[in-house]
PDB file of C-alpha atoms in Angstrom:
ATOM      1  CA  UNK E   1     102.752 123.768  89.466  1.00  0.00           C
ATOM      2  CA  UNK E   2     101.615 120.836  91.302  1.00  0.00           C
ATOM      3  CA  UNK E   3      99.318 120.424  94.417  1.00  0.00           C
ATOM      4  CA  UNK E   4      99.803 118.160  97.267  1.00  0.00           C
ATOM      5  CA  UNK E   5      97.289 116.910  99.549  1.00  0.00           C
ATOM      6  CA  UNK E   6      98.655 114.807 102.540  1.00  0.00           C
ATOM      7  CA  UNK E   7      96.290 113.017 104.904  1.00  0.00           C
ATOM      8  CA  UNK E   8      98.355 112.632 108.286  1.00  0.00           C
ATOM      9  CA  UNK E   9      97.590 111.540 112.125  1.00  0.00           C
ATOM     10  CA  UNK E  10      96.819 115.035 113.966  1.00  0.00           C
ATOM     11  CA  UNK E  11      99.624 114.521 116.339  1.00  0.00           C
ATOM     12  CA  UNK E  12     102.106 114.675 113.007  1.00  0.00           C
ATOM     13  CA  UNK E  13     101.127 118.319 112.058  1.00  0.00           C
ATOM     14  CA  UNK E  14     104.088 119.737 113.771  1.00  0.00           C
ATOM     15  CA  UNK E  15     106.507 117.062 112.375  1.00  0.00           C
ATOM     16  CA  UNK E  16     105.424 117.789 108.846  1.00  0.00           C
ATOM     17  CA  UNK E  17     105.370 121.321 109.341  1.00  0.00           C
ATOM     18  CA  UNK E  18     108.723 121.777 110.656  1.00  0.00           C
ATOM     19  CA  UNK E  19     109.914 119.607 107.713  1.00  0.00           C
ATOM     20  CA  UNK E  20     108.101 121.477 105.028  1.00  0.00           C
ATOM     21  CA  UNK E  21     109.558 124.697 106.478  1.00  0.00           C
ATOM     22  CA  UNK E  22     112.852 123.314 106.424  1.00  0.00           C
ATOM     23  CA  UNK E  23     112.720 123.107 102.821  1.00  0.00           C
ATOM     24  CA  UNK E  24     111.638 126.728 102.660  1.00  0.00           C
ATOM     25  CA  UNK E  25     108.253 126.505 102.004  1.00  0.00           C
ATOM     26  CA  UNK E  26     106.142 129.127 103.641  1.00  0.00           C
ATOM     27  CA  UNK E  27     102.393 128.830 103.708  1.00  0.00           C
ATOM     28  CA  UNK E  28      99.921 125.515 104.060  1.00  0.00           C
ATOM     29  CA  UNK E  29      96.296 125.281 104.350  1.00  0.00           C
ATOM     30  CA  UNK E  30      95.342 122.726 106.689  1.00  0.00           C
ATOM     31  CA  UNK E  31      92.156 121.015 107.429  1.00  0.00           C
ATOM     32  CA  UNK E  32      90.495 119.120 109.820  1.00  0.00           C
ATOM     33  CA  UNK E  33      89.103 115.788 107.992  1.00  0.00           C
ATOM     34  CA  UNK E  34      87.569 112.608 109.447  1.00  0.00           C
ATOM     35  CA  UNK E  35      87.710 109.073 107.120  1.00  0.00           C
ATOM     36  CA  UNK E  36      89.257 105.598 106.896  1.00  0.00           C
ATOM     37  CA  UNK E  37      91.392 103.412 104.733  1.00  0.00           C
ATOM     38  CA  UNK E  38      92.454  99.728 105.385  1.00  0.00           C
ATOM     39  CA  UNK E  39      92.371 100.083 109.398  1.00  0.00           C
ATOM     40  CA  UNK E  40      88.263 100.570 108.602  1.00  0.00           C
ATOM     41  CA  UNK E  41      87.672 102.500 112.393  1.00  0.00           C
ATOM     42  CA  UNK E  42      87.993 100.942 115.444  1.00  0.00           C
ATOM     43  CA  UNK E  43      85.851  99.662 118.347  1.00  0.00           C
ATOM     44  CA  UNK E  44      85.993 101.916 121.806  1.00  0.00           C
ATOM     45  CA  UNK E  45      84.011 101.067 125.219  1.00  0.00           C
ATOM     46  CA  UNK E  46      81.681 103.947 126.435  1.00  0.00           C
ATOM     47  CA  UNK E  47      80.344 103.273 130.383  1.00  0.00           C
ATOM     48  CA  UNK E  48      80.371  99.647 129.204  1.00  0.00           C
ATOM     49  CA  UNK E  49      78.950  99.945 125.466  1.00  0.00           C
ATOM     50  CA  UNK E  50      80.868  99.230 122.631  1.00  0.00           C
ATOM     51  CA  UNK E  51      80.550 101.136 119.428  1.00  0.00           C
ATOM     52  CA  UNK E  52      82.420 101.140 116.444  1.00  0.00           C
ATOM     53  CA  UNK E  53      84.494 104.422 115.128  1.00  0.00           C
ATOM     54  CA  UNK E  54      84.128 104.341 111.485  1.00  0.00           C
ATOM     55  CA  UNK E  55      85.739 107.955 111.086  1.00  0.00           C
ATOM     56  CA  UNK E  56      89.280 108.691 112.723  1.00  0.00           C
ATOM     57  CA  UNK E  57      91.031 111.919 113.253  1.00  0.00           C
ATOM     58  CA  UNK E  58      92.821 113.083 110.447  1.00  0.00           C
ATOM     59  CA  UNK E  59      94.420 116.490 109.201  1.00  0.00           C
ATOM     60  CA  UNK E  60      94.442 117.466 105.749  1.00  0.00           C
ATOM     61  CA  UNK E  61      97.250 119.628 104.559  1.00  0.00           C
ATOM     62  CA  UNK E  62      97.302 121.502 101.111  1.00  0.00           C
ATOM     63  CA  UNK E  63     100.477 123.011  99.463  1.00  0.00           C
ATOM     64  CA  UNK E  64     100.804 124.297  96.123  1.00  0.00           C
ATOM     65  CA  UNK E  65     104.568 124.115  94.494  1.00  0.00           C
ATOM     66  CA  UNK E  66     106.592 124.265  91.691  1.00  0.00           C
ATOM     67  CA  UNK E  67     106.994 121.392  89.726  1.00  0.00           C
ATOM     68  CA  UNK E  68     110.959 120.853  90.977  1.00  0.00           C
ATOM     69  CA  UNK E  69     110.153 120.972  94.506  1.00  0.00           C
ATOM     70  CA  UNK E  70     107.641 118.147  94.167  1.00  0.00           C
ATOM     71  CA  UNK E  71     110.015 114.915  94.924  1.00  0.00           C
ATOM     72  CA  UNK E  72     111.430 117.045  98.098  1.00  0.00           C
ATOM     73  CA  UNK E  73     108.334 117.359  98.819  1.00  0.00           C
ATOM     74  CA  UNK E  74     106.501 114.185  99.073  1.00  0.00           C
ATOM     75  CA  UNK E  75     110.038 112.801 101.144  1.00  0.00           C
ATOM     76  CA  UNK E  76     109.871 115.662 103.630  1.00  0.00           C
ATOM     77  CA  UNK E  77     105.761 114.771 104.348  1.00  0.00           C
ATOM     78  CA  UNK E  78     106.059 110.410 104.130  1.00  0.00           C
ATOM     79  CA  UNK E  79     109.696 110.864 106.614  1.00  0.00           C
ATOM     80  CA  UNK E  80     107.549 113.200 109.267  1.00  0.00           C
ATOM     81  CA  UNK E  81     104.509 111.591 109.231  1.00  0.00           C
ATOM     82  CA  UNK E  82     105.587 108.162 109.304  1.00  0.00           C
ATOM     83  CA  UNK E  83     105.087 106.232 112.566  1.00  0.00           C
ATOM     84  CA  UNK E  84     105.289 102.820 110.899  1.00  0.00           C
ATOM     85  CA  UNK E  85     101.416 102.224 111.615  1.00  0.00           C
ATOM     86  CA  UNK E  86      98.276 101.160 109.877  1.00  0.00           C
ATOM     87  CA  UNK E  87      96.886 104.737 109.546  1.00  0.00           C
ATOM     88  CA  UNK E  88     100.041 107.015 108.960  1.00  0.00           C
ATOM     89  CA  UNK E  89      97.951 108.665 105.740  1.00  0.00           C
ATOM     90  CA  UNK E  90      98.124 109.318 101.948  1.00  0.00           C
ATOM     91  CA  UNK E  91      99.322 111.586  99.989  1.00  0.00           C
ATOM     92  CA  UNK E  92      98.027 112.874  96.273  1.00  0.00           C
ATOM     93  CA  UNK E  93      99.449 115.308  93.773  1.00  0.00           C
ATOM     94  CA  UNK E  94      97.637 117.244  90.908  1.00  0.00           C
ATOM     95  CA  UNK E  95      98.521 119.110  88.832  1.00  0.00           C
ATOM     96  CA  UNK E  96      97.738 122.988  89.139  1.00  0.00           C
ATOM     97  CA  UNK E  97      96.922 125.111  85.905  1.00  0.00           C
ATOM     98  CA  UNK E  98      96.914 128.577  87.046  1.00  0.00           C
ATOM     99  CA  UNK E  99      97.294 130.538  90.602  1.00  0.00           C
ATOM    100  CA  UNK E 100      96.530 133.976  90.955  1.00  0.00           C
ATOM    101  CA  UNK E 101      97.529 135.783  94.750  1.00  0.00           C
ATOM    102  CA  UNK E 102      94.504 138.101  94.993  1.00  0.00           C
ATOM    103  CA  UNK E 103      96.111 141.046  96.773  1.00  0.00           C
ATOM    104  CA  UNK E 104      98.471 141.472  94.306  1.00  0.00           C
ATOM    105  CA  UNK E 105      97.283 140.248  90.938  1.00  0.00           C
ATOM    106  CA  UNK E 106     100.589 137.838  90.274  1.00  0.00           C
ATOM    107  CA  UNK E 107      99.885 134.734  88.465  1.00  0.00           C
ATOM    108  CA  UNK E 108     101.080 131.446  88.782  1.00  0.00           C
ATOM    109  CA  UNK E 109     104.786 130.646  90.372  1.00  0.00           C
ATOM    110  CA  UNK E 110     104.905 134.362  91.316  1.00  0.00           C
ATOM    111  CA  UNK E 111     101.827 133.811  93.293  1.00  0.00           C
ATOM    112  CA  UNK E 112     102.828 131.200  95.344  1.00  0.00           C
TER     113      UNK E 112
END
């Protein structure tokens, strides 16, 4: 099982979403997250004071899948979330050793 955390622009969550649902997938956890990369903030003008951003927007959505889904996966998220701008996101994947669905008592892929 792997785990895949995508960092994405707020106003992608419903891109994403749809496109992880049209791959059948049927539960996310998603965040709300603040932090920067390369673009390193911005500067905005507040009744005529300038200040610098350091921490943008960002939402922080976390999946857990079987191993074959994983490629699907990480095309579904980087083709939704992509507007072509500095800022579009990341995404990681680790590698999950056990799962266990807590209502139920299944394990692993029969959790998820």
């Amino acid at each position: 099982m792997k785990k895949v955390e995508a960092l994405i622009k707020p106003f992608k969550l419903d891109d994403v979403k749809e496109a992880l649902q049209a791959l059948g997938l049927k539960g996310m956890t998603v965040s709300e997250a603040r932090g920067f990369g390369r673009q390193k903030g911005h500067t905005e003008l507040y009744r005529g004071a300038e200040y610098v951003v350091d921490f943008l927007p960002k939402l922080k959505i976390e999946i857990v899948i079987e191993d074959s889904l994983v490629d699907d996966v990480l095309r579904a998220i980087t083709e939704a979330a992509q507007s072509g701008r500095i800022g579009d996101g990341k995404i990681f994947v680790t590698t999950v050793e056990r799962a266990v669905r807590i209502r139920t008592g299944e394990t692993d892929a029969a959790a998820l």
